[in-house]
XYZ file of C-alpha atoms in Angstrom:
213
model
C -0.284 111.539 131.890
C -2.631 108.880 130.259
C -1.785 105.338 130.433
C -1.283 103.316 127.182
C -4.506 102.485 125.327
C -5.473 98.921 124.713
C -4.371 97.468 121.360
C -5.737 94.601 119.362
C -2.829 92.056 118.799
C -3.305 89.172 116.320
C -1.813 85.818 117.053
C 0.873 85.754 114.688
C 2.285 88.960 116.083
C 2.199 87.408 119.462
C 4.175 84.314 118.418
C 6.790 86.500 116.640
C 7.376 88.931 119.496
C 6.991 86.912 122.843
C 7.096 83.252 122.018
C 10.824 83.173 121.442
C 11.687 82.342 124.980
C 14.941 81.278 126.669
C 15.168 77.786 128.006
C 16.682 76.892 131.416
C 18.627 73.783 130.414
C 21.150 75.506 127.962
C 24.081 76.814 129.830
C 27.865 76.057 130.286
C 30.211 76.563 133.239
C 33.890 77.246 133.676
C 35.534 76.689 136.907
C 39.375 77.091 136.254
C 41.389 77.273 139.534
C 44.363 79.639 140.013
C 47.620 77.983 138.721
C 48.835 77.293 142.479
C 45.597 75.186 142.913
C 45.979 73.603 139.662
C 49.689 72.397 140.670
C 48.240 71.271 144.279
C 45.537 69.141 142.521
C 47.807 67.453 140.077
C 50.560 66.684 142.497
C 48.474 65.810 145.631
C 46.293 62.891 146.642
C 43.427 64.166 144.281
C 45.117 63.047 141.143
C 43.079 65.460 139.273
C 44.727 67.319 136.441
C 42.527 70.284 135.317
C 44.104 70.542 131.897
C 42.776 66.804 131.336
C 39.897 66.458 133.499
C 38.626 69.982 133.955
C 36.246 70.085 130.885
C 34.440 66.917 131.910
C 33.960 68.196 135.372
C 32.256 71.299 134.046
C 30.028 69.311 131.826
C 28.880 67.342 134.678
C 27.462 70.383 136.318
C 23.688 69.769 136.301
C 22.473 72.714 137.981
C 23.396 76.463 139.162
C 21.826 79.876 139.129
C 22.426 83.008 137.389
C 23.206 85.523 140.217
C 21.028 88.145 141.621
C 21.807 91.598 143.275
C 20.061 94.067 145.549
C 20.246 97.794 146.455
C 20.793 98.736 149.894
C 18.568 101.861 150.538
C 17.900 104.460 153.115
C 14.533 105.528 154.391
C 13.954 109.361 153.848
C 10.858 110.578 155.656
C 11.331 114.350 155.971
C 11.171 115.639 152.372
C 7.146 115.185 151.945
C 4.571 114.993 154.501
C 3.214 111.390 154.824
C 5.566 109.943 152.372
C 8.663 107.487 152.617
C 11.213 107.588 149.985
C 13.936 105.015 149.619
C 17.215 106.300 148.432
C 19.886 103.918 147.280
C 23.248 104.118 148.520
C 25.105 100.823 147.819
C 24.689 98.109 145.382
C 25.045 94.529 146.976
C 26.048 91.261 145.201
C 24.947 87.897 146.337
C 27.751 86.450 148.425
C 27.733 82.848 146.921
C 26.542 80.780 143.896
C 25.782 77.117 144.132
C 26.776 74.306 141.675
C 25.430 70.831 141.569
C 27.444 68.050 139.763
C 26.803 64.516 138.806
C 29.654 62.658 140.028
C 31.961 60.359 137.686
C 33.045 56.846 138.522
C 36.718 58.136 139.154
C 35.201 60.627 141.627
C 37.106 63.363 139.881
C 34.477 65.848 140.811
C 34.671 65.152 144.518
C 38.492 65.131 144.353
C 38.514 68.674 142.545
C 36.137 70.326 144.898
C 37.699 68.805 148.213
C 41.137 69.392 146.820
C 40.646 73.064 146.129
C 39.115 73.555 149.631
C 42.140 71.577 151.262
C 44.465 74.093 149.536
C 42.552 77.004 150.762
C 42.894 75.577 154.403
C 46.687 74.622 153.870
C 45.787 70.941 154.595
C 48.333 69.353 152.375
C 50.641 72.372 152.008
C 51.406 72.701 155.798
C 51.841 69.038 156.090
C 51.227 66.090 153.777
C 47.748 65.053 153.433
C 48.501 61.606 154.933
C 49.936 63.076 158.084
C 46.577 64.410 159.324
C 45.784 60.877 160.900
C 48.059 62.331 163.661
C 45.822 64.429 165.951
C 48.668 66.868 166.560
C 48.789 68.015 163.016
C 47.630 71.487 162.290
C 47.075 73.522 159.173
C 47.857 77.198 158.212
C 45.661 78.806 155.680
C 47.075 79.814 152.210
C 46.999 83.538 150.821
C 43.591 84.573 149.105
C 45.505 85.447 146.153
C 46.733 81.792 145.687
C 43.176 80.350 145.884
C 40.800 82.829 144.480
C 40.059 82.731 140.854
C 38.862 85.209 138.274
C 38.090 82.453 135.818
C 34.788 81.128 137.101
C 32.133 81.603 134.395
C 28.567 80.802 133.522
C 27.442 81.337 129.962
C 23.740 81.271 129.076
C 22.786 80.458 125.628
C 20.081 78.793 123.418
C 20.184 76.079 121.063
C 20.210 78.227 117.861
C 23.805 79.186 118.059
C 23.237 82.531 116.031
C 21.400 84.005 118.897
C 23.243 86.056 121.555
C 24.617 84.727 124.791
C 25.053 86.209 128.343
C 28.434 85.422 130.158
C 28.775 86.034 133.907
C 32.455 86.289 135.156
C 32.859 85.975 138.678
C 35.674 87.774 140.337
C 37.630 86.560 143.471
C 35.871 83.139 143.720
C 36.652 80.004 145.585
C 34.740 76.853 147.044
C 33.205 77.763 150.473
C 31.277 74.753 151.205
C 30.562 71.181 149.988
C 27.101 69.781 150.741
C 27.058 66.582 152.533
C 26.375 63.777 149.886
C 24.019 60.925 151.000
C 24.405 57.382 150.138
C 21.974 54.339 150.658
C 20.945 50.968 150.103
C 17.594 52.295 148.415
C 17.032 52.183 144.663
C 20.310 53.588 142.996
C 20.311 57.054 141.525
C 23.077 59.002 140.084
C 25.495 60.413 142.777
C 25.371 64.082 142.989
C 27.766 66.687 144.966
C 26.575 70.319 145.571
C 29.086 72.866 146.461
C 28.916 76.748 147.174
C 31.330 79.247 145.868
C 31.920 82.811 147.357
C 32.927 85.460 145.198
C 33.296 89.428 145.354
C 31.254 90.392 142.320
C 30.469 89.639 138.816
C 30.675 91.116 135.281
C 28.050 90.369 132.839
C 28.720 90.619 129.110
C 26.570 89.872 126.140
C 28.037 88.227 123.143
C 27.286 86.814 119.814
C 28.058 83.022 119.460
C 29.592 82.383 116.130
C 27.861 79.460 114.012
C 30.211 76.303 114.103
C 30.254 73.643 111.627
């Protein structure tokens, strides 16, 4: 079978077809904890009320990544002489997603992330948070259904709100790690905090964004 023949394409056609490109800086995230975590955050030392502070925390997310996936394959070498074929047998999702936040002056971003991890570990539900200055205190992990959320979203859209958007919903997500945040006496910069979330899988949906006034 012959390949495609070369075509002459004028500049206006190129502009209309391939120069309408997506931008990396237009997106929105939603990190809604389960009800048990929201109650813990609101009532514990963190003082974070997701209903009040959650939208601001999400707006402070300066960097994340759209998820990837791979196929696990088996090498089949016996069907054709000298040929190695790959046969897919499993779809593998990435095991984590990373977020970077600018930190507000109330430190709600740090309180939110650390408070969620404390709940996962049972630190503050096994004993009060202040009691952990006692070396004999221990913690008991909470149940996964209480700290995993299905309401973690990344929506990628463009400045033209008439265009379609991609929404990624992450299933069974929870914060897995918080990266150490350096501070120094060097020239001041915006304090940033990074966290990794684990998840089971994601579901991608394509949708139309309605024009707003």
